[in-house]
Coordinates of N, CA, C and O in Angstrom, one line a residue:
M1 N 0.5 9.1 2.3 CA 1.0 10.4 2.1 C 1.6 11.0 3.7 O 2.5 11.6 3.9
Y2 N 1.0 10.4 4.7 CA 1.2 10.6 5.9 C 2.6 10.0 6.3 O 3.3 10.8 7.0
L3 N 3.1 9.0 5.9 CA 4.4 8.5 6.1 C 5.4 9.6 5.4 O 6.7 9.9 5.7
C4 N 5.1 10.0 4.1 CA 6.1 10.8 3.7 C 6.2 12.1 4.3 O 7.2 12.7 4.3
L5 N 4.8 12.7 4.9 CA 4.9 13.7 5.7 C 5.9 13.5 7.0 O 6.5 14.7 7.3
A6 N 5.9 12.4 7.4 CA 6.6 12.0 8.6 C 8.3 12.1 8.2 O 9.0 12.8 9.0
E7 N 8.5 11.7 6.9 CA 10.1 12.0 6.4 C 10.3 13.4 6.2 O 11.5 14.0 6.5
A8 N 9.3 14.2 5.8 CA 9.6 15.5 5.3 C 9.6 16.4 6.8 O 10.7 17.3 6.7
R9 N 9.0 16.1 7.8 CA 9.5 16.5 9.3 C 10.7 16.4 9.8 O 11.3 17.1 10.3
R10 N 11.2 15.0 9.2 CA 12.7 14.9 9.6 C 13.6 15.7 9.0 O 14.6 16.0 9.7
A11 N 13.4 15.9 7.7 CA 14.0 16.8 7.0 C 14.1 18.1 7.5 O 15.1 18.8 7.7
L12 N 12.9 18.7 7.9 CA 12.7 19.9 8.6 C 13.7 20.0 9.8 O 14.3 21.0 10.2
E13 N 13.7 19.0 10.5 CA 14.3 18.8 11.8 C 15.9 19.1 11.7 O 16.7 19.5 12.5
E14 N 16.3 18.5 10.5 CA 17.7 18.5 10.0 C 18.2 19.7 9.2 O 19.2 19.7 8.5
H15 N 17.1 20.9 9.2 CA 17.3 22.0 8.4 C 17.4 21.7 6.9 O 18.3 22.6 6.5
E16 N 16.9 20.6 6.4 CA 16.8 20.3 5.0 C 15.6 20.6 4.4 O 14.4 20.9 5.2
V17 N 15.5 21.1 3.2 CA 14.3 21.2 2.7 C 13.1 20.1 2.9 O 13.6 19.0 2.6
P18 N 12.1 20.5 3.6 CA 11.4 19.4 3.9 C 10.5 18.5 2.9 O 9.2 18.8 2.6
I19 N 11.0 17.8 2.3 CA 10.6 16.8 1.4 C 10.6 15.1 1.6 O 11.7 15.2 2.0
G20 N 9.6 14.6 1.8 CA 9.7 13.1 2.1 C 9.2 12.3 0.9 O 8.4 12.6 0.3
A21 N 9.7 11.0 0.8 CA 9.2 10.3 -0.1 C 9.5 8.6 0.1 O 10.0 8.3 0.8
L22 N 8.3 8.0 -0.5 CA 8.5 6.4 -0.2 C 8.1 5.7 -1.5 O 7.4 6.4 -2.1
I23 N 8.5 4.6 -1.4 CA 8.0 3.6 -2.6 C 7.4 2.2 -2.0 O 7.8 1.8 -1.1
V24 N 6.5 2.0 -2.7 CA 5.7 0.8 -2.2 C 5.6 0.0 -3.5 O 5.6 0.4 -4.6
M25 N 5.5 -1.3 -3.2 CA 5.7 -2.5 -4.0 C 4.8 -3.3 -3.4 O 5.0 -3.9 -2.4
Q26 N 4.0 -4.2 -4.3 CA 3.1 -5.4 -3.7 C 2.4 -4.8 -2.2 O 2.3 -5.7 -1.6
G27 N 1.9 -3.5 -2.3 CA 1.5 -3.3 -0.9 C 2.2 -2.9 0.2 O 1.9 -2.8 1.5
K28 N 3.8 -2.7 0.0 CA 4.7 -2.9 1.0 C 5.4 -1.7 0.6 O 6.0 -1.5 -0.2
V29 N 6.0 -1.1 2.0 CA 6.7 0.0 1.8 C 8.3 -0.4 1.8 O 8.4 -1.1 2.7
I30 N 8.9 -0.3 0.5 CA 10.1 -1.0 0.6 C 11.4 0.0 0.7 O 12.6 -0.1 0.6
A31 N 11.0 1.5 0.5 CA 12.1 2.5 0.7 C 11.3 3.7 1.3 O 10.2 3.9 0.6
R32 N 12.1 4.4 2.0 CA 11.6 5.8 2.3 C 12.9 6.6 2.6 O 13.8 6.0 2.9
A33 N 12.6 8.0 2.2 CA 13.9 8.8 2.4 C 13.4 10.6 2.6 O 12.3 10.6 2.3
H34 N 14.3 11.2 2.9 CA 13.9 12.5 2.8 C 15.2 13.3 2.4 O 16.3 12.7 2.2
N35 N 14.8 14.6 1.8 CA 16.0 15.7 1.4 C 17.4 15.5 2.3 O 17.1 15.6 3.6
V36 N 18.3 15.4 1.9 CA 19.8 15.4 2.6 C 21.0 16.2 1.9 O 22.2 16.2 2.0
T37 N 20.6 17.1 0.9 CA 21.2 17.9 0.0 C 22.5 18.6 0.9 O 23.7 18.7 0.7
R38 N 21.8 19.3 1.8 CA 22.9 20.1 2.6 C 23.8 19.4 3.5 O 24.8 19.7 3.6
K39 N 23.1 18.3 4.3 CA 23.8 17.5 5.0 C 25.2 16.8 4.4 O 26.3 16.8 4.7
T40 N 24.8 16.3 3.2 CA 25.7 15.3 1.9 C 26.6 16.4 1.4 O 27.5 15.9 0.7
G41 N 26.1 17.7 1.2 CA 26.7 18.3 0.0 C 26.4 17.9 -1.7 O 27.5 18.4 -2.3
R42 N 25.6 17.2 -1.6 CA 25.2 16.4 -3.0 C 24.0 17.0 -3.4 O 22.8 17.1 -2.9
P43 N 23.9 17.9 -4.6 CA 22.6 18.4 -5.1 C 21.7 17.4 -5.6 O 20.4 17.6 -5.8
T44 N 22.1 16.2 -5.7 CA 21.3 15.0 -6.2 C 20.5 14.4 -4.9 O 19.8 13.7 -5.1
A45 N 20.8 14.7 -3.9 CA 20.4 13.9 -2.6 C 19.0 14.3 -2.2 O 18.5 14.8 -1.2
H46 N 18.1 14.3 -3.1 CA 16.7 14.6 -3.2 C 15.8 13.3 -2.6 O 16.1 12.1 -2.9
A47 N 15.0 13.4 -1.7 CA 14.1 12.4 -1.2 C 13.9 11.4 -2.4 O 13.9 10.3 -2.1
E48 N 13.4 11.9 -3.7 CA 12.8 10.9 -4.5 C 14.0 10.0 -5.3 O 13.9 8.7 -5.1
I49 N 15.1 10.5 -5.3 CA 16.2 10.1 -5.8 C 16.9 8.9 -5.0 O 17.2 7.7 -5.1
L50 N 17.0 9.4 -3.5 CA 17.2 8.4 -2.6 C 16.3 7.4 -2.5 O 16.8 6.3 -2.3
A51 N 15.2 7.5 -2.4 CA 14.1 6.3 -2.4 C 14.2 5.6 -3.5 O 14.1 4.2 -3.4
I52 N 14.8 6.0 -4.6 CA 14.5 5.2 -6.2 C 15.9 4.6 -5.9 O 15.8 3.0 -6.0
E53 N 17.2 4.8 -5.3 CA 18.1 4.1 -4.8 C 18.1 3.1 -3.9 O 18.4 2.0 -4.1
E54 N 17.4 3.2 -2.8 CA 17.2 2.5 -1.8 C 16.2 1.3 -2.3 O 16.5 0.0 -2.3
A55 N 15.3 1.5 -3.0 CA 14.2 0.5 -3.7 C 15.0 -0.3 -4.7 O 14.7 -1.6 -4.7
A56 N 16.0 0.2 -5.5 CA 16.5 -0.5 -6.2 C 17.4 -1.6 -5.4 O 17.6 -3.0 -6.1
R57 N 18.2 -0.9 -4.6 CA 18.8 -2.1 -3.8 C 18.1 -3.0 -3.2 O 18.5 -4.3 -3.2
V58 N 17.1 -2.8 -2.6 CA 16.1 -3.7 -1.9 C 15.6 -4.6 -2.7 O 15.8 -6.2 -2.3
I59 N 15.1 -4.4 -4.0 CA 14.8 -5.5 -4.8 C 16.0 -5.9 -5.5 O 15.4 -7.1 -6.5
G60 N 17.1 -5.7 -5.8 CA 18.2 -6.0 -6.7 C 17.7 -5.7 -8.2 O 18.4 -6.5 -8.9
N61 N 17.3 -4.7 -8.4 CA 17.2 -4.4 -10.0 C 16.8 -2.8 -9.9 O 16.3 -2.2 -9.1
S62 N 17.2 -2.6 -11.2 CA 17.2 -1.0 -11.3 C 15.8 -0.4 -12.0 O 15.6 0.6 -11.9
R63 N 15.1 -1.5 -12.4 CA 13.7 -1.3 -12.7 C 12.8 -1.5 -11.8 O 12.6 -2.8 -11.4
L64 N 12.0 -0.8 -11.3 CA 11.1 -0.9 -10.2 C 9.7 -0.8 -10.9 O 8.4 0.1 -10.6
V65 N 9.4 -1.7 -11.7 CA 8.4 -2.0 -12.4 C 7.2 -2.4 -11.4 O 7.2 -3.2 -10.8
G66 N 5.9 -1.6 -11.7 CA 5.0 -2.0 -10.7 C 5.0 -0.9 -9.6 O 4.0 -1.2 -8.6
A67 N 6.0 -0.2 -9.3 CA 6.0 0.6 -8.0 C 5.2 1.6 -8.3 O 5.2 2.4 -9.1
T68 N 5.0 2.3 -6.8 CA 4.2 3.4 -6.8 C 5.3 4.4 -6.0 O 5.5 3.8 -4.7
L69 N 5.5 5.6 -6.2 CA 6.5 6.6 -5.5 C 5.5 7.6 -5.1 O 4.6 8.2 -5.7
F70 N 5.3 7.8 -3.6 CA 4.8 8.9 -2.9 C 5.7 10.0 -2.6 O 6.8 9.6 -2.3
T71 N 5.6 11.2 -2.9 CA 6.4 12.3 -2.4 C 5.3 13.7 -1.9 O 4.4 13.5 -2.5
T72 N 6.1 14.4 -1.1 CA 5.4 15.3 -0.4 C 5.2 16.5 -1.7 O 4.3 17.6 -1.5
K73 N 5.9 16.7 -2.6 CA 6.1 17.9 -3.6 C 6.1 17.3 -5.0 O 6.9 16.3 -5.2
E74 N 5.4 17.9 -5.8 CA 5.7 17.3 -7.2 C 7.5 17.5 -7.4 O 8.0 18.3 -7.3
P75 N 7.8 16.3 -8.2 CA 9.2 16.2 -8.4 C 9.8 17.2 -9.4 O 8.9 17.7 -10.3
C76 N 11.0 17.6 -9.3 CA 11.7 18.4 -10.3 C 12.2 17.5 -11.3 O 11.9 16.4 -11.4
I77 N 12.6 18.2 -12.6 CA 13.0 17.5 -13.4 C 14.1 16.5 -13.7 O 14.1 15.3 -14.0
M78 N 15.0 16.6 -12.5 CA 16.1 15.7 -12.2 C 15.3 14.5 -11.6 O 15.6 13.2 -12.2
C79 N 14.4 14.8 -10.7 CA 13.9 13.2 -10.0 C 13.0 12.8 -11.0 O 12.8 11.5 -11.2
A80 N 12.3 13.5 -12.0 CA 11.4 13.3 -13.0 C 12.1 12.0 -13.9 O 11.7 11.0 -14.4
G81 N 13.4 12.5 -14.4 CA 14.3 11.5 -15.1 C 14.5 10.4 -14.5 O 14.5 9.1 -15.1
A82 N 14.7 10.2 -13.1 CA 15.0 9.0 -12.2 C 13.9 8.2 -12.4 O 13.9 7.1 -12.3
I83 N 12.5 9.0 -12.3 CA 11.5 8.2 -12.1 C 11.0 7.3 -13.4 O 10.7 6.2 -13.5
V84 N 11.3 8.1 -14.6 CA 11.2 7.6 -16.0 C 12.2 6.4 -16.2 O 11.7 5.4 -16.5
E85 N 13.4 6.6 -15.8 CA 14.7 5.7 -16.0 C 14.0 4.1 -15.1 O 14.6 3.2 -15.7
A86 N 13.7 4.6 -14.0 CA 13.5 3.4 -12.9 C 12.1 2.7 -13.3 O 11.7 1.5 -12.8
R87 N 11.4 3.2 -14.3 CA 10.1 2.6 -14.9 C 9.1 2.5 -14.0 O 8.1 1.5 -13.5
I88 N 9.0 3.7 -12.8 CA 8.0 3.4 -11.9 C 6.6 3.6 -12.4 O 6.4 4.5 -13.3
K89 N 6.0 2.9 -12.0 CA 4.4 2.9 -12.5 C 3.4 4.0 -12.5 O 2.9 4.8 -13.1
R90 N 3.5 4.5 -11.1 CA 2.7 5.6 -10.4 C 3.4 6.4 -9.7 O 4.3 6.1 -8.8
L91 N 3.1 7.7 -9.7 CA 3.4 8.8 -8.8 C 2.2 9.3 -8.3 O 1.4 9.9 -8.8
V92 N 2.5 9.5 -6.9 CA 1.2 10.3 -6.3 C 2.1 11.2 -5.3 O 3.1 11.1 -4.4
F93 N 1.6 12.6 -5.6 CA 2.6 13.8 -4.9 C 1.5 14.8 -4.2 O 0.3 14.6 -4.4
G94 N 2.0 15.4 -3.2 CA 1.3 16.3 -2.5 C 1.0 17.7 -3.1 O 0.2 17.7 -4.1
C95 N 1.8 18.7 -2.7 CA 1.6 20.0 -3.2 C 2.3 20.0 -4.7 O 3.5 19.2 -5.0
F96 N 1.9 20.9 -5.4 CA 2.3 21.2 -6.7 C 3.6 22.1 -6.7 O 3.5 23.0 -5.6
D97 N 4.2 22.3 -7.5 CA 5.6 23.3 -7.7 C 5.5 23.9 -8.9 O 6.1 23.4 -10.0
E98 N 5.2 25.0 -8.9 CA 4.8 26.0 -10.2 C 6.1 26.4 -10.8 O 6.1 26.6 -11.9
R99 N 7.3 26.3 -10.0 CA 8.6 26.7 -10.4 C 9.4 25.7 -11.0 O 10.2 26.0 -12.1
R100 N 9.4 24.6 -10.4 CA 10.2 23.4 -10.9 C 9.3 22.1 -11.1 O 10.2 21.2 -11.6
G101 N 7.9 22.0 -11.1 CA 7.3 20.7 -11.0 C 7.7 20.2 -12.4 O 7.1 20.9 -13.3
A102 N 7.7 18.9 -12.6 CA 8.1 18.1 -14.0 C 6.8 17.3 -14.3 O 7.0 16.7 -15.1
F103 N 5.9 17.5 -13.7 CA 4.6 16.4 -13.9 C 3.5 17.3 -13.9 O 2.4 16.9 -13.5
G104 N 3.7 18.4 -14.8 CA 2.4 19.2 -15.0 C 2.4 20.8 -14.8 O 1.8 21.5 -15.1
S105 N 3.1 21.1 -13.9 CA 3.2 22.4 -13.3 C 4.2 23.3 -14.5 O 3.9 24.3 -15.0
M106 N 5.5 23.2 -14.3 CA 6.6 23.9 -15.1 C 6.4 23.2 -16.4 O 6.5 24.0 -17.3
I107 N 6.7 21.8 -16.4 CA 6.8 21.0 -17.8 C 6.1 19.7 -17.2 O 5.7 19.5 -16.2
D108 N 5.9 18.9 -18.2 CA 5.3 17.5 -18.1 C 5.9 16.9 -18.7 O 5.9 16.5 -20.0
V109 N 6.8 15.8 -18.3 CA 7.6 14.9 -18.4 C 6.9 13.7 -19.3 O 7.2 13.4 -20.4
N110 N 5.6 13.4 -18.9 CA 4.6 12.6 -19.6 C 4.4 12.9 -21.2 O 3.8 12.3 -21.8
A111 N 4.2 14.5 -21.3 CA 4.2 14.8 -22.6 C 5.3 14.8 -23.5 O 5.3 15.2 -24.9
L112 N 6.3 14.5 -23.1 CA 7.7 14.5 -24.0 C 7.8 13.1 -24.6 O 7.1 12.2 -24.1
P113 N 8.5 12.8 -25.8 CA 8.6 11.6 -26.4 C 9.6 10.6 -25.7 O 10.5 10.3 -26.4
V114 N 9.2 10.2 -24.5 CA 10.1 9.4 -23.8 C 9.2 8.1 -23.8 O 8.2 7.8 -24.3
N115 N 10.3 6.8 -23.7 CA 9.5 5.4 -23.7 C 8.9 4.7 -22.7 O 8.4 3.7 -22.5
H116 N 8.6 5.9 -21.4 CA 7.8 5.4 -20.5 C 7.1 6.4 -20.1 O 7.2 7.7 -19.8
R117 N 5.7 6.3 -19.7 CA 4.7 7.1 -19.0 C 4.3 6.9 -17.4 O 4.4 5.4 -17.2
V118 N 4.3 7.9 -16.8 CA 4.2 7.6 -15.3 C 2.7 7.8 -15.0 O 2.2 9.1 -15.1
E119 N 1.9 7.0 -14.4 CA 0.6 7.3 -13.9 C 0.7 8.5 -12.8 O 1.4 8.1 -11.7
T120 N -0.1 9.6 -12.9 CA 0.4 10.7 -11.9 C -1.1 11.2 -11.2 O -1.9 11.6 -11.9
I121 N -0.8 11.1 -9.9 CA -2.0 12.1 -9.0 C -1.4 12.9 -8.2 O -0.5 12.5 -7.2
G122 N -1.8 14.1 -8.4 CA -1.3 15.1 -7.4 C -2.2 15.9 -6.7 O -3.5 15.6 -6.9
G123 N -1.8 16.6 -5.7 CA -2.7 17.3 -4.7 C -3.0 16.5 -3.5 O -3.7 17.1 -2.9
I124 N -2.6 15.2 -3.4 CA -3.0 14.6 -2.0 C -2.2 15.3 -0.7 O -1.0 15.6 -0.7
L125 N -3.0 15.7 0.1 CA -2.8 16.2 1.3 C -1.7 17.6 1.0 O -0.7 18.0 1.6
K126 N -2.1 18.4 -0.1 CA -1.4 19.3 -0.7 C -1.2 20.5 0.4 O -0.2 21.0 0.3
E127 N -2.0 20.8 1.2 CA -1.8 21.9 2.1 C -1.1 21.4 3.2 O -0.2 22.4 3.8
E128 N -1.2 20.3 3.6 CA -0.3 20.1 4.9 C 1.3 19.7 4.0 O 2.0 20.2 5.1
C129 N 1.3 19.5 3.0 CA 2.7 19.5 2.3 C 3.4 20.9 2.1 O 4.4 21.0 2.5
A130 N 2.3 21.7 1.7 CA 2.9 23.1 1.3 C 3.4 23.6 2.8 O 4.4 24.6 2.8
A131 N 2.6 23.7 3.9 CA 2.8 24.2 5.2 C 4.0 23.7 5.6 O 5.0 24.7 5.9
L132 N 4.6 22.7 5.5 CA 6.0 22.3 5.7 C 7.1 23.0 4.9 O 8.1 23.7 5.5
L133 N 6.8 23.3 3.8 CA 7.7 24.1 2.9 C 7.6 25.3 3.2 O 8.6 26.1 3.6
R134 N 6.4 26.0 3.5 CA 6.3 27.3 3.9 C 7.0 27.7 5.0 O 7.9 28.6 5.4
K135 N 7.0 26.7 6.1 CA 7.7 26.9 7.4 C 9.2 27.1 7.3 O 9.6 27.8 8.0
F136 N 9.5 26.0 6.4 CA 11.1 26.2 6.2 C 11.9 27.5 5.6 O 12.4 28.1 6.0
F137 N 11.0 27.7 4.3 CA 11.3 28.9 3.6 C 11.2 30.1 4.7 O 12.0 31.2 4.3
E138 N 10.2 30.4 5.3 CA 9.8 31.5 6.0 C 10.9 31.6 6.8 O 11.3 33.0 7.5
A139 N 11.4 30.6 7.8 CA 12.4 30.8 8.8 C 13.8 31.2 8.2 O 14.4 31.9 8.5
R140 N 14.0 30.9 6.8 CA 14.9 31.5 6.0 C 15.2 32.9 5.3 O 16.2 33.3 5.2
R141 N 14.0 33.4 5.3 CA 13.6 34.4 4.7 C 14.4 35.7 5.4 O 14.5 35.9 6.3
G142 N 15.2 36.5 4.4 CA 16.2 37.4 4.8 C 17.3 37.0 5.1 O 18.3 38.0 5.4
T143 N 17.7 35.9 5.3 CA 19.1 35.2 5.6 C 20.0 35.6 4.3 O 21.4 35.7 4.6
E144 N 19.5 35.5 3.2 CA 20.5 35.4 2.1 C 21.0 36.6 1.9 O 22.3 37.0 1.5
V145 N 20.4 37.9 2.4 CA 21.1 39.2 2.2 C 22.4 39.4 3.2 O 23.2 40.0 2.9
A146 N 22.0 38.7 4.2 CA 23.1 38.6 5.4 C 24.3 37.9 5.1 O 25.5 38.4 5.3
I147 N 24.3 36.7 4.4 CA 25.2 35.6 4.3 C 25.4 35.6 2.9 O 24.4 35.2 2.4
T148 N 26.4 35.8 2.2 CA 26.4 35.4 0.7 C 27.7 34.6 0.6 O 28.4 34.2 1.5
G149 N 28.0 34.2 -0.7 CA 29.1 33.5 -0.9 C 29.0 32.1 -0.6 O 28.1 31.5 -0.3
P150 N 30.3 31.5 -0.4 CA 30.1 30.0 -0.2 C 29.5 29.3 1.1 O 29.1 28.2 1.2
T151 N 29.3 30.3 2.1 CA 28.7 29.7 3.1 C 27.1 30.1 3.3 O 26.2 29.4 4.0
R152 N 26.6 30.6 2.3 CA 25.1 31.0 1.9 C 24.4 30.0 2.1 O 23.4 29.8 2.9
N153 N 24.6 28.8 1.4 CA 23.7 27.5 1.5 C 23.8 26.6 2.6 O 23.4 25.6 2.9
R154 N 24.8 26.9 3.6 CA 25.2 26.3 5.0 C 24.8 26.8 6.0 O 25.4 26.8 6.9
L155 N 23.7 27.8 6.0 CA 23.4 28.5 7.2 C 23.3 27.8 8.4 O 23.3 27.9 9.8
Y156 N 22.5 26.3 8.3 CA 22.2 25.6 9.3 C 23.2 24.4 9.9 O 23.1 23.6 10.4
A157 N 24.1 24.2 9.0 CA 24.9 22.9 9.0 C 25.9 23.3 10.5 O 26.0 24.0 10.9

């Protein structure tokens, strides 16, 4: 999880939502990423999605059977879908996301009638992970009132 936090810090330095992710297979880190939604203008450029894409490229297969995904925050429903589709075995995450978390907080993807279940462990280094998110959002607090319209989400671009 410390490696995920390092990725999240990179995102914070780039004025992105500070979330980091990595994928481990057979005891080896095969992919790592952090959010780049602002830089790329792609709403799907979440750390988890990017790590899954990189891991699939590295092993040459869309199925990451036996892989463990580590991420600093409970994945959203979009990322949860990708995790299930990639057949990731285990998910380990830091802080919970009460508003958008898809592995127990807002919904639980594992409770849906899908063809794959993900072993899930949450709350690892949750305080450290949550602190980075708080730092990011506290710095932005109040800016939404001053800047609206199409430039609102590009405050730091």
